[in-house]
């Protein structure tokens, strides 16, 4: 079949040039968006009186048949199908005849591809949000079960203060909540329709863009035709949101990898999410988490690729922009695999509460010792210093902090009394941190209610 743009050409395209130029290999994934856009556009053409109702009916029917072919996996790509737009148009002509040639009236592949991409991203963000919510829901369930499960909290990977496993789970819950928010925010800016911008200067046939937008579920139409065909900010934004999500997932994965090591032994992964070694029979490796961690690299890379491609592009459409697709698809594919695996791994991991508890060291209550003195009226700086001296003394004697004698405490300061022993209770330390957002079981239960309400709200809005 002749090329869509073949009119002014007399010589054949070079074979390798064609390979470089064709995008059908990857943009075939836009088929659903492309058919939806064309269906709405056929109706808009009829409304503008450019084609008859009957012709619009034929086009819509033909497009419906093509959709069925794609859905059934029966659509056959031909060697001359340059991209998804030409493939659909070529097939439409085979089905409905010459009237197919009227579909592209006033439209360019420039406003068409921008429209397809926005429709596609809009859908993709919906899937991402629901996959993310499944991970959050797994975190929430683990948190509910471990409001009183004590474990060491770390800064600098050094034992810092006692926390609970619930608090750890919820930390990641809120991190991911911001990701969901970001996708929602990105969806708002994505949901603007470029169709009607033509190649770059606008549609000359008086298409009613508002009705067209409504039909396609867009909340607004682009206000500038040049901007409409040259803007890929929504792709870059979506890729940034994916990259930052990837960074978050990578941090979560890293914690779990550490916690599943023999040295920590805090958690055990289900066999369903671990693999063995071909050499060492005893090994159980946290591959799922290592891959979640590793995938952050390509998510960041895909963002970098698109930002670099966009940088310095002159107004308006340039073929460079065809390079927005593979990075986008790759990031979406990466997440659509890693998120469900992560949710599964979180849902099935086993928490070894005794190991967590055993990793608590009374020295982690040194802050509580200082707080004991503060409650007796000492300025915190002085209290901090005295608690530090107690730690040094215990260390020099080869004792745990809670093994100092009453006399030894008294020698450090007259403010220490026999009741200093009551400080050496990890659960008490946690209970005392009872502010909003703190680790006390009461505060964490309130946090759990906030988290559950947040999740319900998102799920309700996206259903
Ligand atoms: N495959 C192209 C892309 O993804 C479609 C738009 C082509 N437009 C053009 N004037 N060649 O960007």
Coordinates of N, CA and C in Angstrom, one line a residue, residues 118 121 125 181-190 231-244 303 306-307 310 328:
X118 N -1.9 10.5 25.8 CA -2.5 11.0 27.0 C -3.6 10.0 27.5
X121 N -1.7 7.1 29.0 CA -1.1 7.4 30.3 C -2.2 7.5 31.4
X125 N -2.1 5.2 34.7 CA -2.0 5.7 36.1 C -3.1 5.1 36.9
X181 N -0.7 10.0 45.4 CA -1.1 11.4 45.3 C -0.4 12.0 44.0
X182 N 0.8 11.7 43.8 CA 1.6 12.2 42.7 C 1.0 11.8 41.4
X183 N 0.6 10.5 41.3 CA 0.0 10.0 40.1 C -1.4 10.6 39.8
X184 N -2.1 10.9 40.9 CA -3.4 11.5 40.8 C -3.2 13.0 40.2
X185 N -2.2 13.6 40.7 CA -1.9 15.0 40.3 C -1.4 15.0 38.9
X186 N -0.6 14.1 38.5 CA -0.1 14.0 37.1 C -1.3 13.7 36.2
X187 N -2.2 12.9 36.7 CA -3.4 12.5 35.8 C -4.2 13.7 35.5
X188 N -4.3 14.7 36.4 CA -5.0 15.9 36.2 C -4.4 16.7 35.1
X189 N -3.1 16.8 35.0 CA -2.5 17.6 33.9 C -2.5 16.8 32.6
X190 N -2.5 15.5 32.7 CA -2.5 14.6 31.5 C -3.8 14.7 30.8
X231 N 4.1 19.1 23.5 CA 4.2 18.9 25.0 C 4.3 17.4 25.3
X232 N 5.4 17.0 25.9 CA 5.4 15.6 26.5 C 5.7 15.7 28.0
X233 N 5.4 16.8 28.6 CA 5.6 17.0 30.0 C 4.9 15.9 30.8
X234 N 3.7 15.5 30.3 CA 3.0 14.5 31.1 C 3.7 13.1 31.1
X235 N 4.5 12.9 30.0 CA 5.3 11.6 30.0 C 6.5 11.8 31.0
X236 N 7.1 12.9 30.9 CA 8.2 13.1 31.8 C 7.8 13.1 33.3
X237 N 6.7 13.7 33.6 CA 6.1 13.7 34.9 C 5.8 12.3 35.4
X238 N 5.1 11.6 34.5 CA 4.7 10.2 34.9 C 6.0 9.4 35.1
X239 N 7.0 9.6 34.3 CA 8.3 8.8 34.5 C 9.0 9.3 35.8
X240 N 8.9 10.5 36.1 CA 9.5 11.0 37.4 C 8.7 10.3 38.5
X241 N 7.4 10.3 38.5 CA 6.6 9.6 39.5 C 7.0 8.2 39.7
X242 N 7.2 7.5 38.5 CA 7.6 6.1 38.5 C 9.0 6.0 39.1
X243 N 9.9 6.9 38.8 CA 11.3 6.8 39.2 C 11.4 7.0 40.8
X244 N 10.6 8.0 41.2 CA 10.6 8.2 42.7 C 10.0 7.0 43.4
X303 N 13.5 8.0 32.9 CA 13.2 9.4 33.1 C 14.3 10.2 32.5
X306 N 14.0 10.4 28.7 CA 13.0 11.3 28.1 C 13.3 12.8 28.3
X307 N 13.8 13.1 29.5 CA 14.2 14.5 29.8 C 15.3 15.0 28.8
X310 N 13.9 15.5 25.3 CA 13.1 16.7 25.2 C 13.9 18.0 25.2
X328 N 8.7 5.0 28.4 CA 7.4 5.0 29.2 C 6.9 3.6 29.4

